[in-house]
Amino acid sequence: MTERLSQLSRSIEGKVAIITGAASGMGRATAHLFADEGAHVAVTDLGADRVAAVVDEITGAGRSAKGWTFDVTDGERAQAVVNEVVETFGGLDIVINNAGIALFTEIDSPEYEDNWATSLDVLLTSHTRLIRAALPHLRQSESPRIVNIASTEGWGATKYNSPYVAAKHGVIGLTKGLAVDLGREGITVNCICPGPIVTGLTGSISEQDREIFAKRRTAIGRYGIPEEVAHGTLNFSLPASRYMTGAVLPVDGGLLIKNA
Ligand code: NAI
């Protein structure tokens, strides 16, 4: 007789997740999805009102969330927020490094150095700060998960976006490096590369320009919505996903594989 297969859990119910940049776009969608799946969600972002609005949406639907204002470039604040999240919810299982900005700049522009420094800080260095603060608590978790949000700009490049492109390539490198370092402890580190998604970041692009771009560049033929990316993030965060680490998952409507 063949033995039954092992039952691996596809539930994050009761897990504690911290999400950066959760007041808008993909972070907000991820916060909602994780809370809908029964997780306790630490909603963090800039702006107390923006954070409170998302917490109200989630708790108003009968789910579990609490908010923290948190500028990801502030290392001391990262430690304080992590400590408070652990105090509030009794642990920490999942870290989602999602906060982001896009500062388009040409290499010979006077703003280049500032934009470079800010981009690297927000999009890459901040991930290491939050992970370092969270690590002792992740080590106490039964299924510790880190998911970093990179971009298709971590594979290729859009014109005049080199600080962002460099940072997102760095996020993929950081993901692989930490996956190797932390794998033996059962801490998985994975990375999502969203393609064109309708969020605050792409809000200034006209609908017409979005449609032209998406039809030309993606297999699916449209921009994605934040929820579609959140489901990829959820998959990496499941207890069952314990043998997936160092993976780089495009959620891009087929942008990266489309030649013509
Ligand atoms: P969004 O603008 O809707 O959300 C980003 C959030 O990050 C905002 O709420 C913002 O306040 C927050 N944020 C910015 N700087 C911060 C800081 N210093 N500290 C804390 N929070 C900060 O944009 P979206 O698109 O949801 O961005 C989420 C992630 O997805 C970013 O890392 C972005 O680079 C990435 N991404 C977005 C794509 C898109 O097409 N929208 C494509 C590929 C990647």
PDB file of C-alpha atoms and ligand atoms in Angstrom:
ATOM      1  CA  MET A   1       0.000   0.000   0.000  1.00  0.00           C
ATOM      2  CA  THR A   2       1.321   3.480  -0.804  1.00  0.00           C
ATOM      3  CA  GLU A   3       1.662   5.849   2.118  1.00  0.00           C
ATOM      4  CA  ARG A   4      -0.370   9.037   2.289  1.00  0.00           C
ATOM      5  CA  LEU A   5       1.458  12.156   1.229  1.00  0.00           C
ATOM      6  CA  SER A   6       2.550  14.557   3.975  1.00  0.00           C
ATOM      7  CA  GLN A   7       0.000  17.237   4.701  1.00  0.00           C
ATOM      8  CA  LEU A   8       1.696  20.615   4.449  1.00  0.00           C
ATOM      9  CA  SER A   9      -0.267  23.616   5.660  1.00  0.00           C
ATOM     10  CA  ARG A  10      -1.590  26.106   3.140  1.00  0.00           C
ATOM     11  CA  SER A  11      -2.858  28.399   5.870  1.00  0.00           C
ATOM     12  CA  ILE A  12      -1.344  31.518   7.401  1.00  0.00           C
ATOM     13  CA  GLU A  13      -4.116  31.694   9.992  1.00  0.00           C
ATOM     14  CA  GLY A  14      -2.733  33.059  13.254  1.00  0.00           C
ATOM     15  CA  LYS A  15       0.612  34.015  11.701  1.00  0.00           C
ATOM     16  CA  VAL A  16       1.953  37.525  12.285  1.00  0.00           C
ATOM     17  CA  ALA A  17       3.034  39.510   9.228  1.00  0.00           C
ATOM     18  CA  ILE A  18       4.682  42.914   8.962  1.00  0.00           C
ATOM     19  CA  ILE A  19       4.234  44.708   5.641  1.00  0.00           C
ATOM     20  CA  THR A  20       6.026  47.912   4.662  1.00  0.00           C
ATOM     21  CA  GLY A  21       4.415  50.465   2.365  1.00  0.00           C
ATOM     22  CA  ALA A  22       1.045  48.935   3.229  1.00  0.00           C
ATOM     23  CA  ALA A  23      -1.067  52.090   2.906  1.00  0.00           C
ATOM     24  CA  SER A  24      -1.246  51.872  -0.876  1.00  0.00           C
ATOM     25  CA  GLY A  25      -1.056  49.632  -3.930  1.00  0.00           C
ATOM     26  CA  MET A  26       0.432  46.179  -3.536  1.00  0.00           C
ATOM     27  CA  GLY A  27       1.233  46.588   0.157  1.00  0.00           C
ATOM     28  CA  ARG A  28      -2.378  47.422   0.934  1.00  0.00           C
ATOM     29  CA  ALA A  29      -3.651  44.527  -1.190  1.00  0.00           C
ATOM     30  CA  THR A  30      -1.235  42.176   0.570  1.00  0.00           C
ATOM     31  CA  ALA A  31      -2.351  43.433   3.982  1.00  0.00           C
ATOM     32  CA  HIS A  32      -5.993  42.785   3.053  1.00  0.00           C
ATOM     33  CA  LEU A  33      -5.308  39.347   1.605  1.00  0.00           C
ATOM     34  CA  PHE A  34      -3.190  38.211   4.555  1.00  0.00           C
ATOM     35  CA  ALA A  35      -5.806  39.447   7.016  1.00  0.00           C
ATOM     36  CA  ASP A  36      -8.558  37.709   5.010  1.00  0.00           C
ATOM     37  CA  GLU A  37      -6.497  34.527   5.337  1.00  0.00           C
ATOM     38  CA  GLY A  38      -6.518  34.890   9.128  1.00  0.00           C
ATOM     39  CA  ALA A  39      -3.108  36.477   9.758  1.00  0.00           C
ATOM     40  CA  HIS A  40      -2.476  39.323  12.207  1.00  0.00           C
ATOM     41  CA  VAL A  41      -1.195  42.136  10.021  1.00  0.00           C
ATOM     42  CA  ALA A  42       1.132  44.962  11.038  1.00  0.00           C
ATOM     43  CA  VAL A  43       0.282  47.686   8.527  1.00  0.00           C
ATOM     44  CA  THR A  44       3.236  50.086   8.238  1.00  0.00           C
ATOM     45  CA  ASP A  45       3.798  53.123   6.019  1.00  0.00           C
ATOM     46  CA  LEU A  46       4.426  56.860   6.006  1.00  0.00           C
ATOM     47  CA  GLY A  47       1.579  58.993   7.355  1.00  0.00           C
ATOM     48  CA  ALA A  48      -0.534  58.087  10.383  1.00  0.00           C
ATOM     49  CA  ASP A  49      -3.824  58.840   8.588  1.00  0.00           C
ATOM     50  CA  ARG A  50      -2.972  56.660   5.592  1.00  0.00           C
ATOM     51  CA  VAL A  51      -1.974  53.786   7.871  1.00  0.00           C
ATOM     52  CA  ALA A  52      -5.098  54.192  10.026  1.00  0.00           C
ATOM     53  CA  ALA A  53      -7.330  54.154   6.941  1.00  0.00           C
ATOM     54  CA  VAL A  54      -6.072  50.703   5.890  1.00  0.00           C
ATOM     55  CA  VAL A  55      -6.244  49.353   9.439  1.00  0.00           C
ATOM     56  CA  ASP A  56      -9.873  50.564   9.620  1.00  0.00           C
ATOM     57  CA  GLU A  57     -10.697  48.843   6.317  1.00  0.00           C
ATOM     58  CA  ILE A  58      -9.292  45.551   7.609  1.00  0.00           C
ATOM     59  CA  THR A  59     -10.639  45.635  11.152  1.00  0.00           C
ATOM     60  CA  GLY A  60     -13.973  46.937   9.813  1.00  0.00           C
ATOM     61  CA  ALA A  61     -14.215  43.659   7.880  1.00  0.00           C
ATOM     62  CA  GLY A  62     -13.709  41.764  11.151  1.00  0.00           C
ATOM     63  CA  ARG A  63     -10.042  40.906  10.533  1.00  0.00           C
ATOM     64  CA  SER A  64      -6.914  41.493  12.630  1.00  0.00           C
ATOM     65  CA  ALA A  65      -4.589  44.444  11.959  1.00  0.00           C
ATOM     66  CA  LYS A  66      -2.754  47.213  13.742  1.00  0.00           C
ATOM     67  CA  GLY A  67      -0.922  50.180  12.290  1.00  0.00           C
ATOM     68  CA  TRP A  68       2.512  51.717  12.750  1.00  0.00           C
ATOM     69  CA  THR A  69       3.946  54.775  11.039  1.00  0.00           C
ATOM     70  CA  PHE A  70       7.306  53.634   9.805  1.00  0.00           C
ATOM     71  CA  ASP A  71       9.765  55.285   7.438  1.00  0.00           C
ATOM     72  CA  VAL A  72      11.790  52.288   6.261  1.00  0.00           C
ATOM     73  CA  THR A  73      14.967  54.360   6.060  1.00  0.00           C
ATOM     74  CA  ASP A  74      14.916  54.768   9.854  1.00  0.00           C
ATOM     75  CA  GLY A  75      16.814  51.821  11.333  1.00  0.00           C
ATOM     76  CA  GLU A  76      16.050  52.634  14.968  1.00  0.00           C
ATOM     77  CA  ARG A  77      12.366  52.870  14.160  1.00  0.00           C
ATOM     78  CA  ALA A  78      12.570  49.450  12.430  1.00  0.00           C
ATOM     79  CA  GLN A  79      13.711  47.899  15.696  1.00  0.00           C
ATOM     80  CA  ALA A  80      11.073  49.732  17.737  1.00  0.00           C
ATOM     81  CA  VAL A  81       8.250  48.766  15.360  1.00  0.00           C
ATOM     82  CA  VAL A  82       9.327  45.118  15.314  1.00  0.00           C
ATOM     83  CA  ASN A  83       9.434  45.061  19.113  1.00  0.00           C
ATOM     84  CA  GLU A  84       5.956  46.574  19.341  1.00  0.00           C
ATOM     85  CA  VAL A  85       4.540  44.193  16.723  1.00  0.00           C
ATOM     86  CA  VAL A  86       5.895  41.222  18.699  1.00  0.00           C
ATOM     87  CA  GLU A  87       4.490  42.660  21.920  1.00  0.00           C
ATOM     88  CA  THR A  88       1.095  43.236  20.302  1.00  0.00           C
ATOM     89  CA  PHE A  89       0.654  39.941  18.455  1.00  0.00           C
ATOM     90  CA  GLY A  90       2.977  37.627  20.415  1.00  0.00           C
ATOM     91  CA  GLY A  91       5.560  36.902  17.705  1.00  0.00           C
ATOM     92  CA  LEU A  92       6.585  37.547  14.111  1.00  0.00           C
ATOM     93  CA  ASP A  93       6.454  35.004  11.269  1.00  0.00           C
ATOM     94  CA  ILE A  94       6.404  36.901   7.980  1.00  0.00           C
ATOM     95  CA  VAL A  95       8.285  39.994   6.771  1.00  0.00           C
ATOM     96  CA  ILE A  96       7.201  41.650   3.517  1.00  0.00           C
ATOM     97  CA  ASN A  97       9.626  44.306   2.250  1.00  0.00           C
ATOM     98  CA  ASN A  98       7.368  46.196  -0.135  1.00  0.00           C
ATOM     99  CA  ALA A  99       7.724  49.986   0.337  1.00  0.00           C
ATOM    100  CA  GLY A 100       8.979  51.769  -2.729  1.00  0.00           C
ATOM    101  CA  ILE A 101       9.435  54.946  -4.721  1.00  0.00           C
ATOM    102  CA  ALA A 102      10.359  55.619  -8.344  1.00  0.00           C
ATOM    103  CA  LEU A 103      12.686  58.529  -9.125  1.00  0.00           C
ATOM    104  CA  PHE A 104      13.459  58.721 -12.820  1.00  0.00           C
ATOM    105  CA  THR A 105      16.783  60.519 -13.447  1.00  0.00           C
ATOM    106  CA  GLU A 106      19.404  60.835 -16.141  1.00  0.00           C
ATOM    107  CA  ILE A 107      23.001  60.095 -15.157  1.00  0.00           C
ATOM    108  CA  ASP A 108      24.163  63.676 -15.827  1.00  0.00           C
ATOM    109  CA  SER A 109      21.326  65.321 -13.944  1.00  0.00           C
ATOM    110  CA  PRO A 110      22.278  67.430 -10.869  1.00  0.00           C
ATOM    111  CA  GLU A 111      19.786  65.378  -8.809  1.00  0.00           C
ATOM    112  CA  TYR A 112      21.366  62.072  -9.721  1.00  0.00           C
ATOM    113  CA  GLU A 113      23.432  61.552  -6.574  1.00  0.00           C
ATOM    114  CA  ASP A 114      20.545  62.413  -4.276  1.00  0.00           C
ATOM    115  CA  ASN A 115      18.151  60.193  -6.200  1.00  0.00           C
ATOM    116  CA  TRP A 116      20.681  57.379  -6.186  1.00  0.00           C
ATOM    117  CA  ALA A 117      21.167  57.603  -2.428  1.00  0.00           C
ATOM    118  CA  THR A 118      17.434  57.809  -1.703  1.00  0.00           C
ATOM    119  CA  SER A 119      16.542  54.979  -4.090  1.00  0.00           C
ATOM    120  CA  LEU A 120      19.149  52.614  -2.680  1.00  0.00           C
ATOM    121  CA  ASP A 121      18.143  53.487   0.863  1.00  0.00           C
ATOM    122  CA  VAL A 122      14.381  53.038   0.440  1.00  0.00           C
ATOM    123  CA  LEU A 123      14.432  50.140  -2.012  1.00  0.00           C
ATOM    124  CA  LEU A 124      17.351  48.035  -0.778  1.00  0.00           C
ATOM    125  CA  THR A 125      19.230  49.026   2.381  1.00  0.00           C
ATOM    126  CA  SER A 126      15.967  49.348   4.317  1.00  0.00           C
ATOM    127  CA  HIS A 127      15.235  45.658   3.656  1.00  0.00           C
ATOM    128  CA  THR A 128      18.419  44.673   5.487  1.00  0.00           C
ATOM    129  CA  ARG A 129      17.474  46.866   8.459  1.00  0.00           C
ATOM    130  CA  LEU A 130      14.023  45.359   8.871  1.00  0.00           C
ATOM    131  CA  ILE A 131      15.302  41.817   8.386  1.00  0.00           C
ATOM    132  CA  ARG A 132      18.055  42.351  10.970  1.00  0.00           C
ATOM    133  CA  ALA A 133      15.506  43.690  13.459  1.00  0.00           C
ATOM    134  CA  ALA A 134      13.094  40.818  12.755  1.00  0.00           C
ATOM    135  CA  LEU A 135      15.604  37.961  12.708  1.00  0.00           C
ATOM    136  CA  PRO A 136      15.607  36.990  16.421  1.00  0.00           C
ATOM    137  CA  HIS A 137      11.812  36.715  16.274  1.00  0.00           C
ATOM    138  CA  LEU A 138      11.739  34.866  12.939  1.00  0.00           C
ATOM    139  CA  ARG A 139      14.080  32.347  14.574  1.00  0.00           C
ATOM    140  CA  GLN A 140      11.314  31.632  17.109  1.00  0.00           C
ATOM    141  CA  SER A 141       8.715  31.045  14.369  1.00  0.00           C
ATOM    142  CA  GLU A 142       7.668  27.605  13.117  1.00  0.00           C
ATOM    143  CA  SER A 143       7.485  28.835   9.520  1.00  0.00           C
ATOM    144  CA  PRO A 144       9.540  32.002   9.122  1.00  0.00           C
ATOM    145  CA  ARG A 145       9.181  33.735   5.758  1.00  0.00           C
ATOM    146  CA  ILE A 146      10.747  36.805   4.139  1.00  0.00           C
ATOM    147  CA  VAL A 147       9.378  38.119   0.846  1.00  0.00           C
ATOM    148  CA  ASN A 148      11.049  41.040  -0.934  1.00  0.00           C
ATOM    149  CA  ILE A 149       9.242  42.963  -3.649  1.00  0.00           C
ATOM    150  CA  ALA A 150      11.680  43.628  -6.495  1.00  0.00           C
ATOM    151  CA  SER A 151      10.508  44.383 -10.046  1.00  0.00           C
ATOM    152  CA  THR A 152      10.936  43.404 -13.683  1.00  0.00           C
ATOM    153  CA  GLU A 153      13.407  46.314 -13.416  1.00  0.00           C
ATOM    154  CA  GLY A 154      15.494  43.784 -11.471  1.00  0.00           C
ATOM    155  CA  TRP A 155      15.958  41.884 -14.768  1.00  0.00           C
ATOM    156  CA  GLY A 156      16.080  44.602 -17.396  1.00  0.00           C
ATOM    157  CA  ALA A 157      15.845  48.371 -17.492  1.00  0.00           C
ATOM    158  CA  THR A 158      13.571  51.211 -18.473  1.00  0.00           C
ATOM    159  CA  LYS A 159      15.245  54.376 -19.734  1.00  0.00           C
ATOM    160  CA  TYR A 160      16.431  56.970 -17.186  1.00  0.00           C
ATOM    161  CA  ASN A 161      15.585  54.729 -14.252  1.00  0.00           C
ATOM    162  CA  SER A 162      19.087  53.529 -13.364  1.00  0.00           C
ATOM    163  CA  PRO A 163      19.002  54.097  -9.554  1.00  0.00           C
ATOM    164  CA  TYR A 164      15.744  52.128  -9.317  1.00  0.00           C
ATOM    165  CA  VAL A 165      17.050  49.453 -11.704  1.00  0.00           C
ATOM    166  CA  ALA A 166      20.264  49.080  -9.689  1.00  0.00           C
ATOM    167  CA  ALA A 167      18.338  48.859  -6.413  1.00  0.00           C
ATOM    168  CA  LYS A 168      15.920  46.254  -7.750  1.00  0.00           C
ATOM    169  CA  HIS A 169      18.777  44.134  -9.162  1.00  0.00           C
ATOM    170  CA  GLY A 170      20.205  44.472  -5.653  1.00  0.00           C
ATOM    171  CA  VAL A 171      16.972  43.189  -4.089  1.00  0.00           C
ATOM    172  CA  ILE A 172      17.288  40.013  -6.163  1.00  0.00           C
ATOM    173  CA  GLY A 173      20.918  39.630  -5.069  1.00  0.00           C
ATOM    174  CA  LEU A 174      20.037  40.236  -1.425  1.00  0.00           C
ATOM    175  CA  THR A 175      17.259  37.652  -1.673  1.00  0.00           C
ATOM    176  CA  LYS A 176      19.640  34.998  -2.991  1.00  0.00           C
ATOM    177  CA  GLY A 177      22.379  35.882  -0.515  1.00  0.00           C
ATOM    178  CA  LEU A 178      20.106  35.692   2.522  1.00  0.00           C
ATOM    179  CA  ALA A 179      18.362  32.562   1.236  1.00  0.00           C
ATOM    180  CA  VAL A 180      21.740  30.844   1.326  1.00  0.00           C
ATOM    181  CA  ASP A 181      22.656  32.282   4.732  1.00  0.00           C
ATOM    182  CA  LEU A 182      19.351  31.490   6.456  1.00  0.00           C
ATOM    183  CA  GLY A 183      18.225  28.317   4.687  1.00  0.00           C
ATOM    184  CA  ARG A 184      19.555  25.894   7.301  1.00  0.00           C
ATOM    185  CA  GLU A 185      17.455  27.678   9.909  1.00  0.00           C
ATOM    186  CA  GLY A 186      14.319  27.107   7.859  1.00  0.00           C
ATOM    187  CA  ILE A 187      13.941  30.815   7.126  1.00  0.00           C
ATOM    188  CA  THR A 188      12.981  31.175   3.480  1.00  0.00           C
ATOM    189  CA  VAL A 189      13.784  34.344   1.526  1.00  0.00           C
ATOM    190  CA  ASN A 190      12.073  34.881  -1.799  1.00  0.00           C
ATOM    191  CA  CYS A 191      11.398  37.700  -4.155  1.00  0.00           C
ATOM    192  CA  ILE A 192       8.547  38.829  -6.394  1.00  0.00           C
ATOM    193  CA  CYS A 193       9.117  40.812  -9.581  1.00  0.00           C
ATOM    194  CA  PRO A 194       5.906  42.635 -10.414  1.00  0.00           C
ATOM    195  CA  GLY A 195       5.456  43.915 -13.941  1.00  0.00           C
ATOM    196  CA  PRO A 196       3.190  46.871 -14.749  1.00  0.00           C
ATOM    197  CA  ILE A 197       0.621  47.131 -11.965  1.00  0.00           C
ATOM    198  CA  VAL A 198      -1.967  49.852 -11.376  1.00  0.00           C
ATOM    199  CA  THR A 199      -0.888  51.454  -8.075  1.00  0.00           C
ATOM    200  CA  GLY A 200       0.117  54.823  -6.645  1.00  0.00           C
ATOM    201  CA  LEU A 201       3.495  54.414  -8.334  1.00  0.00           C
ATOM    202  CA  THR A 202       2.021  54.145 -11.847  1.00  0.00           C
ATOM    203  CA  GLY A 203      -0.980  56.388 -11.141  1.00  0.00           C
ATOM    204  CA  SER A 204       0.341  59.307 -13.167  1.00  0.00           C
ATOM    205  CA  ILE A 205       0.524  57.263 -16.388  1.00  0.00           C
ATOM    206  CA  SER A 206      -2.588  57.869 -18.502  1.00  0.00           C
ATOM    207  CA  GLU A 207      -4.961  54.986 -19.113  1.00  0.00           C
ATOM    208  CA  GLN A 208      -4.289  55.224 -22.827  1.00  0.00           C
ATOM    209  CA  ASP A 209      -0.509  54.993 -22.389  1.00  0.00           C
ATOM    210  CA  ARG A 210      -0.960  52.077 -20.016  1.00  0.00           C
ATOM    211  CA  GLU A 211      -3.063  50.223 -22.534  1.00  0.00           C
ATOM    212  CA  ILE A 212      -0.609  50.796 -25.391  1.00  0.00           C
ATOM    213  CA  PHE A 213       2.311  49.641 -23.251  1.00  0.00           C
ATOM    214  CA  ALA A 214       0.542  46.580 -21.840  1.00  0.00           C
ATOM    215  CA  LYS A 215      -0.752  45.413 -25.228  1.00  0.00           C
ATOM    216  CA  ARG A 216       2.697  45.760 -26.772  1.00  0.00           C
ATOM    217  CA  ARG A 217       4.809  44.378 -23.938  1.00  0.00           C
ATOM    218  CA  THR A 218       2.812  41.811 -21.940  1.00  0.00           C
ATOM    219  CA  ALA A 219       1.373  38.434 -22.920  1.00  0.00           C
ATOM    220  CA  ILE A 220      -1.831  39.043 -20.952  1.00  0.00           C
ATOM    221  CA  GLY A 221      -2.301  42.414 -22.672  1.00  0.00           C
ATOM    222  CA  ARG A 222      -3.216  44.603 -19.701  1.00  0.00           C
ATOM    223  CA  TYR A 223      -1.812  46.123 -16.523  1.00  0.00           C
ATOM    224  CA  GLY A 224      -2.128  43.933 -13.452  1.00  0.00           C
ATOM    225  CA  ILE A 225      -3.949  44.799 -10.256  1.00  0.00           C
ATOM    226  CA  PRO A 226      -2.286  44.736  -6.820  1.00  0.00           C
ATOM    227  CA  GLU A 227      -4.300  41.714  -5.658  1.00  0.00           C
ATOM    228  CA  GLU A 228      -2.748  39.603  -8.417  1.00  0.00           C
ATOM    229  CA  VAL A 229       0.701  40.276  -6.984  1.00  0.00           C
ATOM    230  CA  ALA A 230      -0.465  39.760  -3.385  1.00  0.00           C
ATOM    231  CA  HIS A 231      -1.401  36.171  -4.223  1.00  0.00           C
ATOM    232  CA  GLY A 232       2.174  35.466  -5.338  1.00  0.00           C
ATOM    233  CA  THR A 233       3.426  36.933  -2.063  1.00  0.00           C
ATOM    234  CA  LEU A 234       0.949  34.770  -0.136  1.00  0.00           C
ATOM    235  CA  ASN A 235       2.231  31.630  -1.849  1.00  0.00           C
ATOM    236  CA  PHE A 236       5.794  32.325  -0.700  1.00  0.00           C
ATOM    237  CA  SER A 237       4.474  32.978   2.816  1.00  0.00           C
ATOM    238  CA  LEU A 238       2.667  29.664   3.324  1.00  0.00           C
ATOM    239  CA  PRO A 239       4.052  27.110   5.781  1.00  0.00           C
ATOM    240  CA  ALA A 240       3.836  24.603   2.894  1.00  0.00           C
ATOM    241  CA  SER A 241       6.290  26.664   0.841  1.00  0.00           C
ATOM    242  CA  ARG A 242       9.182  25.643   3.087  1.00  0.00           C
ATOM    243  CA  TYR A 243      11.407  24.214   0.306  1.00  0.00           C
ATOM    244  CA  MET A 244      11.122  27.293  -1.900  1.00  0.00           C
ATOM    245  CA  THR A 245      13.911  29.739  -1.189  1.00  0.00           C
ATOM    246  CA  GLY A 246      16.046  32.158  -3.169  1.00  0.00           C
ATOM    247  CA  ALA A 247      13.358  32.110  -5.852  1.00  0.00           C
ATOM    248  CA  VAL A 248      12.662  35.079  -8.088  1.00  0.00           C
ATOM    249  CA  LEU A 249       9.063  35.044  -9.295  1.00  0.00           C
ATOM    250  CA  PRO A 250       7.868  37.362 -12.040  1.00  0.00           C
ATOM    251  CA  VAL A 251       4.223  38.399 -11.660  1.00  0.00           C
ATOM    252  CA  ASP A 252       4.241  40.443 -14.812  1.00  0.00           C
ATOM    253  CA  GLY A 253       1.560  39.275 -17.213  1.00  0.00           C
ATOM    254  CA  GLY A 254       4.321  37.606 -19.223  1.00  0.00           C
ATOM    255  CA  LEU A 255       6.354  40.766 -19.839  1.00  0.00           C
ATOM    256  CA  LEU A 256       9.714  39.075 -19.325  1.00  0.00           C
ATOM    257  CA  ILE A 257       9.029  36.168 -21.674  1.00  0.00           C
ATOM    258  CA  LYS A 258       7.411  38.063 -24.523  1.00  0.00           C
ATOM    259  CA  ASN A 259       9.631  38.708 -27.510  1.00  0.00           C
ATOM    260  CA  ALA A 260       7.039  39.991 -29.955  1.00  0.00           C
TER     261      ALA A 260
HETATM  262  P1  NAI B   1       2.488  52.611  -4.166  1.00  0.00           P
HETATM  263  O1  NAI B   1       3.034  53.961  -4.381  1.00  0.00           O
HETATM  264  O2  NAI B   1       1.028  52.404  -4.377  1.00  0.00           O
HETATM  265  O3  NAI B   1       2.888  52.066  -2.725  1.00  0.00           O
HETATM  266  C1  NAI B   1       4.182  52.221  -2.219  1.00  0.00           C
HETATM  267  C2  NAI B   1       4.083  52.584  -0.761  1.00  0.00           C
HETATM  268  O4  NAI B   1       5.416  52.689  -0.235  1.00  0.00           O
HETATM  269  C3  NAI B   1       3.402  53.951  -0.523  1.00  0.00           C
HETATM  270  O5  NAI B   1       2.289  53.795   0.336  1.00  0.00           O
HETATM  271  C4  NAI B   1       4.486  54.803   0.088  1.00  0.00           C
HETATM  272  O6  NAI B   1       4.028  55.703   1.071  1.00  0.00           O
HETATM  273  C5  NAI B   1       5.408  53.752   0.687  1.00  0.00           C
HETATM  274  N1  NAI B   1       6.732  54.320   0.921  1.00  0.00           N
HETATM  275  C6  NAI B   1       7.497  55.069   0.089  1.00  0.00           C
HETATM  276  N2  NAI B   1       8.628  55.448   0.717  1.00  0.00           N
HETATM  277  C7  NAI B   1       8.577  54.927   1.967  1.00  0.00           C
HETATM  278  C8  NAI B   1       9.425  54.977   3.096  1.00  0.00           C
HETATM  279  N3  NAI B   1      10.588  55.662   3.076  1.00  0.00           N
HETATM  280  N4  NAI B   1       9.063  54.330   4.214  1.00  0.00           N
HETATM  281  C9  NAI B   1       7.894  53.650   4.264  1.00  0.00           C
HETATM  282  N5  NAI B   1       7.031  53.569   3.236  1.00  0.00           N
HETATM  283  C10 NAI B   1       7.377  54.204   2.105  1.00  0.00           C
HETATM  284  O7  NAI B   1       3.316  51.677  -5.153  1.00  0.00           O
HETATM  285  P2  NAI B   1       3.332  50.100  -5.427  1.00  0.00           P
HETATM  286  O8  NAI B   1       3.423  49.969  -6.873  1.00  0.00           O
HETATM  287  O9  NAI B   1       2.289  49.384  -4.688  1.00  0.00           O
HETATM  288  O10 NAI B   1       4.772  49.728  -4.834  1.00  0.00           O
HETATM  289  C11 NAI B   1       5.021  48.595  -4.033  1.00  0.00           C
HETATM  290  C12 NAI B   1       6.336  47.955  -4.452  1.00  0.00           C
HETATM  291  O11 NAI B   1       6.187  47.379  -5.751  1.00  0.00           O
HETATM  292  C13 NAI B   1       7.511  48.920  -4.560  1.00  0.00           C
HETATM  293  O12 NAI B   1       8.663  48.317  -4.024  1.00  0.00           O
HETATM  294  C14 NAI B   1       7.666  49.120  -6.057  1.00  0.00           C
HETATM  295  O13 NAI B   1       8.977  49.457  -6.402  1.00  0.00           O
HETATM  296  C15 NAI B   1       7.279  47.750  -6.557  1.00  0.00           C
HETATM  297  N6  NAI B   1       6.898  47.663  -7.965  1.00  0.00           N
HETATM  298  C16 NAI B   1       5.831  48.356  -8.478  1.00  0.00           C
HETATM  299  C17 NAI B   1       5.453  48.181  -9.795  1.00  0.00           C
HETATM  300  C18 NAI B   1       4.244  48.837 -10.388  1.00  0.00           C
HETATM  301  O14 NAI B   1       4.024  48.726 -11.600  1.00  0.00           O
HETATM  302  N7  NAI B   1       3.413  49.515  -9.638  1.00  0.00           N
HETATM  303  C19 NAI B   1       6.203  47.288 -10.677  1.00  0.00           C
HETATM  304  C20 NAI B   1       7.296  46.612 -10.036  1.00  0.00           C
HETATM  305  C21 NAI B   1       7.614  46.799  -8.735  1.00  0.00           C
END
